[in-house]
XYZ file of C-alpha atoms in Angstrom:
757
model
C 0.185 -0.346 -0.023
C 1.490 2.988 0.177
C 1.887 5.997 3.220
C -1.337 6.947 3.810
C -2.437 4.814 5.045
C -3.184 3.348 8.468
C -3.290 -0.006 9.620
C -6.481 -0.985 9.361
C -6.099 0.382 5.596
C -7.946 4.135 5.843
C -6.670 7.194 4.704
C -5.289 8.836 7.931
C -7.606 12.168 8.372
C -6.049 15.014 7.153
C -4.613 12.925 4.011
C -6.899 16.507 2.209
C -8.526 18.189 4.035
C -10.970 19.722 1.178
C -12.639 17.039 0.046
C -15.862 15.422 2.118
C -17.924 12.369 2.150
C -20.714 15.243 3.225
C -23.634 14.297 1.680
C -24.736 18.633 -0.507
C -27.754 20.083 -0.550
C -29.023 19.353 -3.871
C -28.279 15.011 -2.997
C -32.314 15.009 -2.057
C -33.013 11.822 -3.881
C -31.203 9.392 -1.063
C -30.204 12.816 2.335
C -33.321 11.108 4.640
C -30.786 7.910 5.023
C -32.941 5.660 6.737
C -34.178 1.711 8.133
C -35.785 0.506 5.681
C -36.307 -2.792 6.269
C -38.395 -1.782 8.996
C -40.878 0.081 7.423
C -44.703 -0.775 7.810
C -46.487 -2.663 5.028
C -49.693 -0.305 3.812
C -52.021 -1.790 5.743
C -54.091 -4.732 3.868
C -56.993 -3.366 3.456
C -55.858 -0.617 1.416
C -54.055 -3.685 -0.407
C -57.268 -5.596 -0.981
C -58.765 -2.703 -2.550
C -55.938 -1.827 -5.631
C -56.174 -3.892 -8.594
C -53.188 -6.437 -8.882
C -51.536 -4.033 -11.296
C -51.434 -1.690 -8.768
C -50.951 -4.024 -5.585
C -47.407 -5.214 -6.874
C -46.265 -1.420 -7.736
C -46.858 -0.925 -3.587
C -45.536 -4.377 -2.028
C -42.863 -5.452 1.102
C -42.476 -2.620 3.095
C -43.742 0.702 1.605
C -44.399 3.590 4.207
C -47.325 5.574 3.212
C -45.684 8.618 3.667
C -43.813 8.296 0.333
C -45.923 7.334 -1.669
C -46.850 10.902 -2.529
C -42.502 11.900 -3.130
C -43.034 9.383 -5.177
C -45.480 10.190 -7.624
C -44.570 13.408 -7.938
C -40.350 11.473 -9.075
C -41.911 10.063 -11.613
C -44.521 13.233 -12.696
C -41.486 14.958 -12.900
C -39.695 11.965 -15.003
C -42.800 11.472 -17.430
C -42.194 15.156 -18.407
C -38.764 14.960 -18.645
C -38.769 12.399 -20.802
C -41.829 13.731 -23.100
C -39.229 16.863 -23.590
C -35.814 14.194 -24.606
C -37.682 13.320 -27.099
C -39.406 16.541 -28.658
C -35.575 17.637 -28.251
C -33.709 14.428 -29.575
C -36.826 14.777 -32.628
C -36.123 18.558 -33.750
C -32.846 16.989 -34.237
C -31.578 18.086 -31.409
C -28.609 15.838 -31.238
C -26.166 16.775 -33.031
C -23.132 15.602 -31.615
C -20.804 17.727 -28.982
C -16.805 19.103 -27.446
C -17.025 18.005 -23.922
C -18.124 21.188 -22.030
C -14.226 22.682 -19.568
C -13.742 24.522 -16.902
C -12.684 27.757 -18.070
C -8.710 27.259 -17.962
C -8.569 23.895 -19.680
C -10.866 25.266 -22.686
C -8.212 27.765 -22.481
C -5.827 25.099 -23.922
C -4.622 25.162 -27.551
C -5.586 20.733 -28.102
C -2.047 20.076 -28.038
C -1.686 21.588 -24.686
C -4.615 19.562 -23.576
C -2.969 16.854 -25.153
C 0.115 17.031 -23.102
C -1.696 18.207 -19.814
C -3.380 14.785 -19.397
C -0.143 12.404 -21.205
C 1.788 14.673 -18.077
C -0.621 14.774 -15.289
C -0.284 13.369 -12.089
C -3.381 14.142 -10.206
C -6.238 12.660 -9.853
C -5.008 9.202 -9.972
C -6.705 5.352 -10.280
C -5.571 2.917 -7.378
C -2.027 2.334 -8.165
C -1.826 -0.944 -10.047
C -4.077 1.192 -12.809
C -1.142 3.483 -12.441
C 2.810 2.202 -12.680
C 4.923 2.477 -15.653
C 4.720 0.265 -18.245
C 7.931 -1.613 -17.162
C 6.008 -2.313 -13.593
C 3.749 -2.767 -15.395
C 5.305 -5.455 -17.519
C 8.004 -7.755 -14.646
C 5.296 -8.098 -12.552
C 3.675 -9.284 -14.446
C 5.398 -11.536 -16.004
C 7.326 -12.107 -12.624
C 4.432 -12.004 -10.165
C 0.719 -13.736 -12.972
C 3.361 -15.608 -15.686
C -0.135 -17.864 -15.829
C -2.533 -15.177 -16.135
C -0.892 -12.351 -18.007
C 0.003 -15.083 -20.633
C -4.227 -15.892 -21.172
C -4.449 -11.959 -21.171
C -2.137 -11.624 -23.351
C -3.285 -14.122 -25.715
C -7.341 -12.561 -24.753
C -6.585 -9.587 -25.616
C -4.603 -10.171 -28.939
C -7.546 -12.048 -30.182
C -9.165 -9.160 -29.711
C -7.237 -7.620 -31.909
C -6.672 -10.080 -34.342
C -10.112 -12.127 -34.266
C -12.381 -9.741 -33.523
C -13.762 -12.168 -31.264
C -13.907 -12.573 -27.074
C -16.412 -13.758 -24.792
C -19.052 -12.434 -23.083
C -20.341 -13.406 -19.769
C -21.292 -16.920 -19.814
C -22.689 -17.306 -23.345
C -19.192 -18.922 -24.985
C -16.657 -16.604 -27.219
C -18.816 -14.219 -30.244
C -17.197 -13.328 -33.692
C -17.589 -9.518 -34.302
C -16.470 -9.559 -37.321
C -14.505 -6.508 -38.792
C -16.632 -3.476 -37.673
C -18.877 -4.369 -34.798
C -22.185 -3.533 -34.731
C -22.648 -2.670 -31.473
C -26.894 -3.253 -31.318
C -26.646 -6.436 -32.583
C -27.277 -8.858 -29.891
C -24.067 -11.777 -30.085
C -27.027 -14.131 -28.091
C -30.139 -14.407 -30.779
C -28.605 -12.316 -34.167
C -31.285 -10.239 -33.394
C -30.778 -5.915 -33.298
C -32.008 -3.496 -31.607
C -33.690 0.135 -33.434
C -31.256 3.284 -32.796
C -34.189 5.145 -31.426
C -35.165 7.424 -28.000
C -33.807 5.523 -25.323
C -36.604 5.679 -23.070
C -39.109 3.198 -25.807
C -36.543 0.608 -26.508
C -38.590 -3.025 -25.883
C -36.101 -4.788 -23.290
C -38.350 -7.945 -23.310
C -38.901 -8.059 -26.833
C -40.249 -12.720 -27.296
C -37.233 -13.691 -29.940
C -34.611 -14.481 -27.595
C -33.062 -11.667 -27.704
C -31.448 -10.609 -24.255
C -30.970 -6.984 -23.172
C -28.427 -8.293 -20.668
C -25.744 -9.908 -23.086
C -26.323 -6.940 -25.226
C -25.602 -4.963 -22.328
C -22.467 -6.977 -21.074
C -21.243 -6.289 -24.957
C -21.167 -2.470 -24.068
C -20.324 -2.009 -21.192
C -16.777 -2.305 -22.577
C -14.361 -3.993 -19.953
C -12.494 -5.642 -23.069
C -11.204 -2.488 -24.006
C -9.261 -2.256 -20.218
C -8.098 -5.870 -20.715
C -6.930 -4.281 -24.106
C -5.601 -1.955 -21.564
C -3.323 -3.908 -19.331
C -2.414 -6.102 -22.733
C -1.047 -2.914 -23.542
C 0.748 -2.022 -20.567
C 2.212 -5.172 -19.842
C 3.412 -4.805 -24.067
C 3.485 -1.877 -25.633
C 2.018 -3.552 -29.042
C -0.295 -0.374 -31.078
C -2.167 -2.810 -32.514
C -3.792 -2.769 -29.156
C -3.943 0.808 -29.177
C -5.756 0.993 -32.708
C -8.102 -1.152 -31.906
C -9.628 0.531 -28.372
C -9.490 3.952 -30.460
C -11.275 2.095 -33.070
C -13.414 0.820 -31.475
C -13.985 4.255 -29.386
C -15.054 5.469 -32.716
C -17.126 3.024 -34.152
C -18.882 2.400 -30.904
C -19.693 6.510 -30.246
C -20.803 7.090 -33.689
C -23.416 4.289 -33.276
C -24.654 4.796 -30.559
C -25.882 8.744 -29.733
C -26.512 9.711 -26.136
C -30.449 9.154 -25.606
C -30.402 6.875 -28.709
C -31.017 2.599 -28.268
C -31.242 -0.482 -26.055
C -27.116 0.743 -24.316
C -28.473 4.185 -23.083
C -31.369 1.880 -21.788
C -30.117 1.836 -18.982
C -28.571 4.272 -15.814
C -26.413 2.263 -14.671
C -24.644 0.656 -17.863
C -24.118 3.782 -18.718
C -22.525 3.694 -15.763
C -20.556 1.015 -15.787
C -19.735 1.122 -19.086
C -18.343 4.946 -17.881
C -16.090 3.401 -16.058
C -14.447 1.133 -17.893
C -14.459 4.118 -20.031
C -11.637 5.399 -17.726
C -9.705 3.081 -16.204
C -8.719 1.758 -20.242
C -7.682 5.862 -21.084
C -5.903 5.810 -19.024
C -4.593 2.732 -19.800
C -3.541 3.522 -23.261
C -2.403 7.511 -22.117
C 0.536 7.059 -23.260
C 0.456 5.354 -27.072
C 1.099 8.108 -29.731
C -1.633 6.281 -31.127
C -3.828 8.974 -28.632
C -3.658 12.050 -30.458
C -5.876 15.879 -30.445
C -9.218 14.421 -32.327
C -8.757 11.257 -30.574
C -8.892 12.882 -26.625
C -11.615 15.262 -27.802
C -13.084 11.740 -29.265
C -12.679 9.924 -25.790
C -13.722 13.829 -23.619
C -16.761 14.707 -25.593
C -18.051 10.647 -24.737
C -17.570 10.503 -20.751
C -18.636 13.970 -20.617
C -22.084 12.630 -22.259
C -22.171 9.535 -19.595
C -21.471 11.849 -16.676
C -24.320 14.715 -18.245
C -27.069 11.231 -19.460
C -26.607 9.237 -15.909
C -27.192 12.232 -13.715
C -29.711 13.094 -14.953
C -31.473 9.906 -15.279
C -30.767 8.277 -11.821
C -32.463 4.945 -11.255
C -33.937 6.758 -7.335
C -36.871 6.029 -6.272
C -38.370 7.126 -3.107
C -39.795 3.550 -1.972
C -36.854 1.175 -2.881
C -33.675 1.509 -3.968
C -30.670 -0.621 -5.867
C -27.825 -2.036 -7.480
C -28.943 -0.083 -10.669
C -28.902 2.867 -8.497
C -26.258 3.002 -6.403
C -24.280 1.909 -10.133
C -24.957 5.168 -11.082
C -23.127 7.561 -8.353
C -20.903 5.027 -7.753
C -20.034 6.496 -12.280
C -20.720 9.458 -11.697
C -18.130 9.505 -8.607
C -14.856 8.071 -11.547
C -16.293 10.720 -13.437
C -15.815 13.460 -11.335
C -12.400 13.004 -9.378
C -11.341 11.669 -12.672
C -11.742 13.774 -14.661
C -11.674 17.333 -13.535
C -11.448 19.056 -16.065
C -14.810 19.438 -17.718
C -17.316 21.546 -15.561
C -19.476 19.074 -13.967
C -17.197 17.224 -12.558
C -17.000 18.112 -8.906
C -20.697 18.304 -8.584
C -20.379 14.962 -9.852
C -18.080 13.761 -7.559
C -19.601 16.034 -4.391
C -22.896 14.015 -5.686
C -22.059 10.425 -6.285
C -19.626 9.868 -2.402
C -21.819 11.563 -0.640
C -25.291 9.494 -2.897
C -22.840 6.223 -2.574
C -22.226 6.275 0.904
C -26.041 6.895 1.699
C -27.460 3.726 -0.271
C -24.776 1.965 2.213
C -26.534 2.756 4.750
C -29.942 2.373 2.250
C -28.717 -0.889 0.526
C -26.069 -2.450 3.114
C -27.812 -5.357 6.399
C -26.790 -4.912 9.331
C -24.638 -8.386 9.436
C -22.810 -7.729 5.885
C -24.742 -8.413 2.367
C -26.478 -6.798 -0.060
C -30.067 -6.301 0.328
C -31.225 -7.521 -2.636
C -31.205 -11.733 -1.024
C -28.532 -12.485 -4.238
C -25.033 -13.359 -3.265
C -24.514 -11.847 -7.156
C -25.489 -9.153 -6.361
C -24.061 -8.551 -3.290
C -20.378 -10.009 -5.086
C -20.935 -6.815 -7.797
C -21.704 -4.333 -5.334
C -18.484 -5.052 -2.783
C -16.433 -5.233 -5.930
C -17.887 -1.942 -6.727
C -16.756 -0.635 -3.422
C -13.962 -2.196 -2.695
C -12.170 -0.616 -5.913
C -14.381 2.818 -5.482
C -12.910 3.155 -1.872
C -9.572 2.099 -3.258
C -9.780 4.804 -5.671
C -11.478 7.723 -3.089
C -7.595 6.515 -0.989
C -5.337 7.585 -4.218
C -7.165 11.141 -3.994
C -6.565 11.410 -0.516
C -11.345 11.610 -0.464
C -11.725 10.879 3.116
C -14.148 8.243 4.247
C -15.763 8.231 7.606
C -14.623 4.881 9.136
C -17.840 3.814 9.571
C -18.271 3.216 5.857
C -15.075 1.377 6.012
C -16.542 -1.001 8.517
C -19.626 -1.870 7.002
C -17.317 -2.952 3.899
C -15.415 -4.947 5.928
C -18.557 -6.514 6.989
C -18.928 -7.453 2.889
C -16.563 -8.978 2.923
C -16.897 -11.349 5.747
C -20.425 -11.916 4.899
C -18.799 -12.893 1.397
C -16.136 -14.857 3.339
C -18.331 -16.744 5.451
C -20.834 -18.210 2.048
C -18.100 -19.479 0.205
C -17.406 -23.169 -0.095
C -15.160 -25.580 1.665
C -13.725 -25.295 -2.235
C -13.876 -21.490 -2.396
C -16.873 -21.746 -4.680
C -20.239 -19.064 -4.251
C -22.890 -21.074 -3.382
C -25.670 -18.648 -6.544
C -28.315 -17.682 -3.810
C -30.693 -15.703 -5.918
C -30.047 -14.496 -9.179
C -26.432 -14.186 -10.974
C -25.399 -12.494 -14.153
C -21.849 -12.297 -13.509
C -22.011 -8.784 -13.315
C -18.306 -6.858 -12.752
C -17.730 -3.513 -12.255
C -13.497 -2.376 -13.950
C -13.082 -6.107 -14.405
C -9.283 -7.369 -13.829
C -9.577 -10.483 -14.984
C -12.148 -13.280 -16.361
C -13.405 -14.797 -13.545
C -16.972 -17.246 -12.878
C -19.595 -15.963 -11.631
C -19.586 -18.562 -8.854
C -15.618 -16.212 -8.168
C -16.088 -14.957 -5.686
C -13.119 -15.600 -3.321
C -10.759 -12.726 -5.599
C -13.034 -9.810 -4.035
C -12.230 -11.325 -0.248
C -8.420 -11.827 -1.026
C -8.399 -8.207 -2.298
C -9.768 -7.097 1.069
C -7.166 -8.952 2.410
C -4.381 -6.747 2.195
C -6.958 -3.313 1.963
C -7.840 -4.265 5.541
C -4.539 -6.789 7.035
C -7.305 -9.541 7.398
C -6.311 -12.831 7.929
C -9.736 -14.660 7.341
C -9.383 -13.096 4.753
C -6.085 -13.855 2.846
C -7.101 -17.799 1.772
C -5.011 -17.974 -0.317
C -1.429 -18.264 0.501
C -1.225 -16.491 -3.549
C -2.473 -13.117 -3.828
C -5.159 -12.913 -6.979
C -4.788 -11.364 -10.487
C -6.776 -8.105 -10.157
C -4.516 -7.008 -7.449
C -1.175 -6.353 -8.823
C -3.572 -4.026 -10.962
C -5.936 -2.187 -8.663
C -3.224 -2.817 -6.219
C 0.089 -2.872 -7.781
C 2.985 -3.788 -6.324
C 3.019 -1.807 -2.569
C -0.726 -4.563 -2.374
C 1.227 -7.812 -3.311
C 3.897 -6.749 -0.684
C 0.782 -5.888 1.874
C -1.211 -9.425 1.349
C 2.420 -11.705 1.373
C 2.192 -9.421 4.932
C -0.332 -11.067 6.322
C -0.329 -13.881 8.190
C -2.548 -16.268 7.372
C -6.053 -17.343 8.855
C -7.473 -20.654 9.773
C -8.110 -22.893 6.590
C -11.235 -23.446 7.345
C -14.526 -20.216 8.304
C -16.018 -20.824 10.924
C -20.096 -22.117 11.677
C -22.210 -17.834 11.173
C -25.632 -16.835 11.268
C -26.711 -13.563 9.710
C -29.456 -12.594 10.885
C -31.355 -9.933 8.662
C -29.622 -11.141 5.677
C -31.043 -14.959 6.527
C -28.085 -16.906 5.514
C -27.608 -19.434 8.568
C -23.927 -21.634 7.364
C -23.481 -24.813 9.685
C -19.760 -26.344 9.418
C -16.732 -27.810 10.348
C -13.816 -28.568 8.329
C -15.013 -29.543 5.140
C -18.518 -30.676 6.088
C -20.362 -26.701 4.730
C -24.174 -26.799 5.257
C -26.161 -23.099 4.086
C -29.586 -22.659 4.431
C -31.106 -19.052 2.680
C -34.371 -17.572 4.993
C -33.450 -15.078 3.106
C -36.720 -12.543 1.863
C -38.107 -11.651 -1.363
C -34.908 -8.483 -1.044
C -34.875 -5.149 -1.116
C -37.345 -4.395 1.476
C -39.907 -6.739 0.430
C -39.680 -5.629 -3.018
C -36.426 -6.879 -4.907
C -36.089 -8.347 -8.222
C -34.041 -10.371 -7.681
C -35.417 -12.784 -4.701
C -35.680 -16.522 -6.517
C -38.440 -18.809 -4.374
C -35.720 -20.713 -2.451
C -36.685 -20.384 1.231
C -35.580 -22.443 4.181
C -33.125 -23.981 1.076
C -30.249 -25.870 1.495
C -26.599 -26.656 0.308
C -25.186 -28.740 1.827
C -20.505 -29.431 0.441
C -18.356 -32.732 1.963
C -15.923 -34.542 1.170
C -14.188 -32.268 -1.910
C -17.521 -32.454 -2.933
C -20.293 -29.865 -3.793
C -23.519 -31.995 -4.118
C -26.932 -30.404 -3.001
C -26.070 -26.710 -4.868
C -28.954 -24.225 -5.793
C -29.115 -24.086 -9.660
C -28.278 -20.335 -10.339
C -30.126 -17.989 -13.071
C -28.839 -18.972 -16.821
C -30.689 -15.778 -18.741
C -33.268 -13.400 -17.815
C -35.031 -12.492 -20.945
C -33.666 -14.581 -23.675
C -36.261 -17.129 -22.804
C -38.520 -16.610 -20.125
C -39.899 -20.151 -19.973
C -36.384 -20.482 -18.156
C -36.454 -18.202 -16.086
C -39.207 -18.522 -14.262
C -38.231 -22.227 -14.110
C -34.912 -21.546 -12.333
C -36.036 -19.379 -10.004
C -38.616 -21.765 -8.943
C -39.601 -23.822 -5.545
C -39.411 -26.818 -8.037
C -35.856 -25.471 -8.777
C -34.818 -25.206 -5.344
C -33.885 -27.580 -2.139
C -36.779 -27.244 -0.065
C -40.754 -28.494 -0.084
C -42.548 -27.145 -2.338
C -46.852 -27.675 -1.722
C -49.056 -28.558 -3.615
C -46.758 -27.634 -7.188
C -47.778 -23.972 -5.256
C -44.798 -21.068 -5.599
C -43.632 -19.983 -2.421
C -44.120 -16.212 -3.254
C -46.210 -15.547 -6.919
C -44.400 -15.099 -9.659
C -45.319 -14.785 -12.996
C -44.300 -15.497 -16.300
C -44.239 -12.102 -17.695
C -43.228 -10.381 -14.862
C -39.019 -11.621 -14.563
C -38.105 -9.250 -12.109
C -41.091 -9.637 -9.646
C -41.167 -11.565 -6.641
C -43.845 -11.403 -4.221
C -43.234 -10.658 -0.967
C -45.436 -14.146 0.624
C -42.732 -16.354 2.555
C -41.460 -13.497 5.176
C -38.965 -16.063 6.447
C -37.648 -15.683 10.256
C -35.582 -17.244 11.962
C -36.984 -19.461 15.170
C -33.863 -20.898 16.936
C -30.118 -20.857 15.929
C -26.872 -22.359 18.323
C -23.374 -23.016 17.389
C -21.040 -25.388 19.186
C -18.520 -27.448 19.228
C -20.493 -30.456 18.641
C -23.160 -29.383 17.118
C -24.478 -26.518 15.057
C -28.236 -26.174 15.102
C -30.696 -23.968 13.082
C -34.319 -23.588 12.526
C -36.373 -21.156 10.271
C -39.744 -21.146 9.102
C -41.433 -18.952 5.981
C -45.379 -18.518 5.616
C -45.567 -18.145 1.850
C -47.871 -21.248 2.039
C -50.543 -19.465 4.609
C -52.285 -18.061 1.276
C -53.933 -21.568 0.111
C -57.045 -22.290 0.529
C -56.194 -24.640 3.609
C -53.496 -23.029 5.392
C -49.642 -24.262 5.789
C -46.811 -23.311 7.438
C -42.995 -24.866 6.889
C -40.813 -24.561 9.230
C -36.966 -26.348 8.387
C -34.666 -28.069 10.616
C -31.105 -28.371 10.040
C -28.427 -29.644 12.664
C -24.542 -30.570 11.491
C -23.065 -32.902 13.809
C -19.519 -32.012 14.163
C -18.120 -35.567 16.015
C -20.170 -37.272 14.028
C -20.022 -35.818 10.703
C -23.716 -36.095 9.158
C -26.602 -33.725 8.753
C -29.889 -33.774 9.814
C -33.339 -31.970 7.965
C -36.577 -31.690 9.565
C -39.159 -30.011 8.631
C -42.156 -29.031 10.029
C -46.372 -28.127 9.018
C -48.747 -26.593 11.010
C -52.195 -26.197 9.729
C -54.370 -28.095 7.656
C -55.982 -30.218 5.643
C -54.525 -33.514 2.799
C -52.078 -31.226 0.426
C -48.791 -33.180 -1.662
C -46.162 -32.454 -0.448
C -42.772 -32.671 -2.666
C -39.063 -32.570 -0.882
C -36.078 -32.796 -3.357
C -32.966 -32.669 -3.301
C -30.564 -30.539 -6.463
C -27.417 -32.241 -6.647
C -24.392 -29.965 -8.383
C -23.486 -30.853 -12.294
C -20.536 -33.198 -11.601
C -23.165 -35.199 -9.351
C -25.117 -38.210 -10.576
C -27.982 -39.200 -8.420
C -29.709 -42.834 -7.201
C -32.341 -44.289 -5.578
C -31.384 -47.188 -4.068
C -33.639 -49.142 -0.779
C -33.944 -47.456 1.706
C -33.768 -43.595 0.465
C -30.827 -42.479 -1.943
C -27.929 -40.901 -2.884
C -25.756 -38.411 -4.769
C -22.283 -39.739 -6.241
C -18.797 -38.543 -7.417
C -16.885 -40.134 -9.785
C -14.818 -37.274 -9.404
C -13.345 -38.321 -6.081
C -15.372 -40.907 -5.563
C -17.408 -39.074 -2.364
C -21.099 -39.961 -2.048
C -24.210 -38.140 -0.252
C -26.695 -40.775 1.440
C -29.658 -39.460 1.534
C -31.897 -41.146 4.385
C -35.855 -40.860 5.098
C -36.711 -41.377 8.405
C -39.880 -41.040 8.474
C -41.908 -41.047 4.637
C -42.323 -44.249 3.222
C -42.592 -43.007 -0.369
C -40.043 -43.820 -2.329
C -37.274 -40.990 -4.399
C -37.479 -39.839 -7.975
C -35.100 -38.867 -10.242
C -35.547 -35.586 -11.455
C -34.370 -33.964 -14.520
C -33.546 -30.773 -13.277
C -31.088 -27.793 -15.475
C -27.278 -26.160 -13.514
C -25.836 -23.073 -14.500
C -22.820 -21.565 -12.907
C -22.985 -18.794 -15.199
C -25.124 -15.686 -17.010
C -25.840 -17.526 -20.024
C -25.130 -20.768 -19.372
C -26.263 -24.683 -18.008
C -25.791 -28.073 -18.237
C -28.094 -31.585 -17.468
C -28.794 -32.011 -13.984
C -31.061 -33.799 -11.394
C -32.589 -33.765 -7.893
C -34.701 -35.793 -6.222
C -38.024 -35.624 -5.115
C -40.115 -37.434 -2.802
C -43.250 -36.711 -3.224
C -46.141 -37.484 -0.401
C -49.566 -37.039 -0.142
C -50.500 -36.292 3.726
C -52.468 -34.142 6.196
C -51.273 -31.314 8.437
C -49.564 -31.451 10.484
C -46.797 -33.268 9.136
C -43.895 -33.754 10.719
C -40.316 -35.435 8.276
C -37.073 -35.356 8.215
C -33.448 -36.433 6.924
C -29.997 -37.689 7.616
C -27.766 -36.522 4.724
C -24.796 -38.779 5.521
C -21.263 -38.012 4.010
C -19.689 -40.745 3.213
C -15.123 -40.380 1.558
C -14.013 -42.817 -1.453
C -13.089 -46.077 0.466
C -15.055 -45.506 3.448
C -17.214 -48.118 4.427
C -20.735 -46.797 3.526
C -22.546 -48.882 5.780
C -21.039 -48.651 9.182
C -21.180 -45.315 8.246
C -24.807 -44.929 8.129
C -25.387 -47.722 11.337
C -23.554 -45.436 13.087
C -25.467 -41.807 12.188
C -28.770 -43.356 10.128
C -29.429 -45.934 12.790
C -28.761 -44.113 16.803
C -31.345 -40.932 14.689
C -33.661 -43.604 13.895
C -33.362 -44.944 18.081
C -33.425 -41.256 19.404
C -35.190 -39.082 19.564
C -35.243 -36.308 17.357
C -36.365 -33.859 20.180
C -33.307 -34.292 21.937
C -31.362 -33.530 18.940
C -32.877 -30.114 17.686
C -33.734 -29.759 21.023
C -36.306 -28.554 20.495
C -37.768 -28.278 23.981
C -35.334 -25.435 24.870
C-alpha cells in the first residue's frame, strides 16, 4: 500500500481536507437515510381494494408518506422524458465537444493533450497507475499464467475480433463491430429514443448480453495487455472501438442508453482504459477530444436519469452514483466534475446505509449482486484513498463486514453458492471470473484491511496487482495466514445460516424477497439448502441461466421446484408471473426461530409463511443440524396447518454429481473423487424419484443435472426428516450409515434438535 494508509487500510485523517463525504444540499434522492428493513407495510385493506397491477407496484414495505414524493418523482420524469424525446425529434442531438472548465477550455488541443499525458493527479488506484515497465515485470514474474492468458485474449480481440461474454461463450464480431446487434440471438436493436426501447421482445434476444458487450470491459483487457507489451495494435483497436461505438450510439438513442446503470459501468471501464493507453503515440488531439466528449455525455446522461425511487433503491442506483463519483474524481477538467464527485460520494455512502444490512449482506437477497456491490465499493474506496478523499470509519467497517459475509458463505472449495439472481455482473473487471468466483474480492480485502481471515490462499489474486500494485502484493504477503476454514455463522438480517466444520458445509437460505420486500433478484428458495462434503458440492442452488432471452427458463430457474426446499400443492412460495421476470411477491417472509453453534453441533431453525395463502393454509418450518463428531446432517421439515396436501421434498444435485435411488433412500455420487452423500428418509415411506434438472454456473450457460424428489400425500400437521450422511472414497458406507441413521432412528429427534429449549 502507500504511506497514506493506517493499519486498518483507511486514509489517515488530514490527508486531504478539501474533500469530504458530507452530503450536498442538492443530493436529495437519498438524503433522508433510514432503516427501510423495519418500515411498515401498507394496511391490508388498502392492498385488497387495489387492482393487481397496483398491488404489485406497492408490494413489500412501503411507507404511506413515501407515496406522494414517489408520485411526484415519476410525474417529473414523465415530463422530462417527453421534453427529451421532442428535442431529439427536432434534431437537437448533434454531437458536441466536452464541456471543459474555463482554464482547460483555454488550452490549445496540443496543450490539452500534453496536460493529460503528463498529469500526476488525479489518480486511479496504484496498480492502474504503475509505469509500463513495472507492470510488465510484475505481471510476468508474479502471474505468468494469467499474463499469458491476458495477452492471448487481447490479441484474439485484435486479430480475430473475437471475445467471450459472460457464460455465453465466445462471439465473432467480425471487423467493424455492430454494437446494436444482440450477439446471442443475432437480433438487432433499433436506435430509437431510449425510453421507447422494448427490452422484453420475445424473439430470443437478451438485453443483458447486449449490455455486457456495450459495457466495453474488453477495452480494459486491451489496456492491461498494452501496459505489459506496448503493442500498438492494441491501442489501434481501442481507439477504433471507441470511435465506432460513439458513431453507432448517439446519446439517448437505442438500448445502450436504456439503463443509466449500463452508462455508468461503461464510463468506469472507459476511464480505466483511457488511463492505460494515455502514453500511446496513437492518442492524438482528435481522439482525446472524442473520449472527453463521450465521457462528458455519459456523466450528463447518468445525472439526468438516475434510477432512484423513494420506495426502494437497488444496485442500479448505486451503480449510477458510483459512476458519477469516478467521472468526477478522474476528470476534474470537466465543468460538471465537482458536482458529480460530491454528489456521487455522498450518495454512495448514503446507499451503503440503505442497502448494506447490519450483518454485511447486500439487501437484494442475491449473492451474485452482493459480489457486484462489494467489488464496486471496494474499488471506489481504493479510488478515494488514492486521491486523498476521506471516508468515515463506519463505512470502512461496513465494507469490511461485506467481505466478512462473502468469506462466510464461500463453500469449502472457495466457490460461491449462487443464491438468488446471478448475472455475472462485474465492476471494472481486471480479470475474467465465472459468476461463482467470489474469493478474489475477499482476498483483495486481506491486503486492504490486513485481515488474516480474508487471506484464503498464499497466492494473491491477479486483480490485486492491477488494483493496488506492488504495495498491494506486499501487503497481502505480510498478512498473517488465518484459519484454513471458516466458522459456522448466522446472518439474521440476510437470512443466511452457514453450518460448517472442516470440509462439512451446509447453507440454509431464509432470506426474503429483498430490497424491503420489493426485490427483483430473489428466488423462491425459502429454507433451501446447499450441502458440501468430502471435496464435493453435492446439493447446490441451480443458479439463474438467463433473464429475458427465455422467459420460461427464467421462471423455472427461480421457481420453488428448482430449489432444495419443499413444494406444497404445486404452489410457489412467493407469487411470480412468467411475464414479469423481475417481480417476485413477498409472501414467504422467512424468519429465524433458533440458532446455536458449538463444538459438537450447529443448529438452525427457521420458518416461512408462503403457503399460508393456500385454501388450507400451511406454515413450513425447517430445522437443519450438523453433528460434527459423527459427521452427518439432519434436515427436519414441520408443517403446521390443516387439510390434506401434496408435499414434494427436493435435493438439487450439483452438475458433476449423479443421483441414484437405492434401498432405504438415495445417494448423490461424485464420479470425480468417489465421494457420496446418502440421503435417507427417516419418516416417509415414499420412494425417491430422480428428476431431470439444469444447473447454471454463469449467465447464459447451463448443464444437465438431477434432483432427488420425495412426493408425499399427507395431512397437516406433518413432521418429516432426512439424514444426510457423507461418505468419502474408501470409507465403509455400511458402518457410516449404521452409526448415524441407526442412532437417529433409535433416539428421539427432539433430543437432537432440542426443540424444547
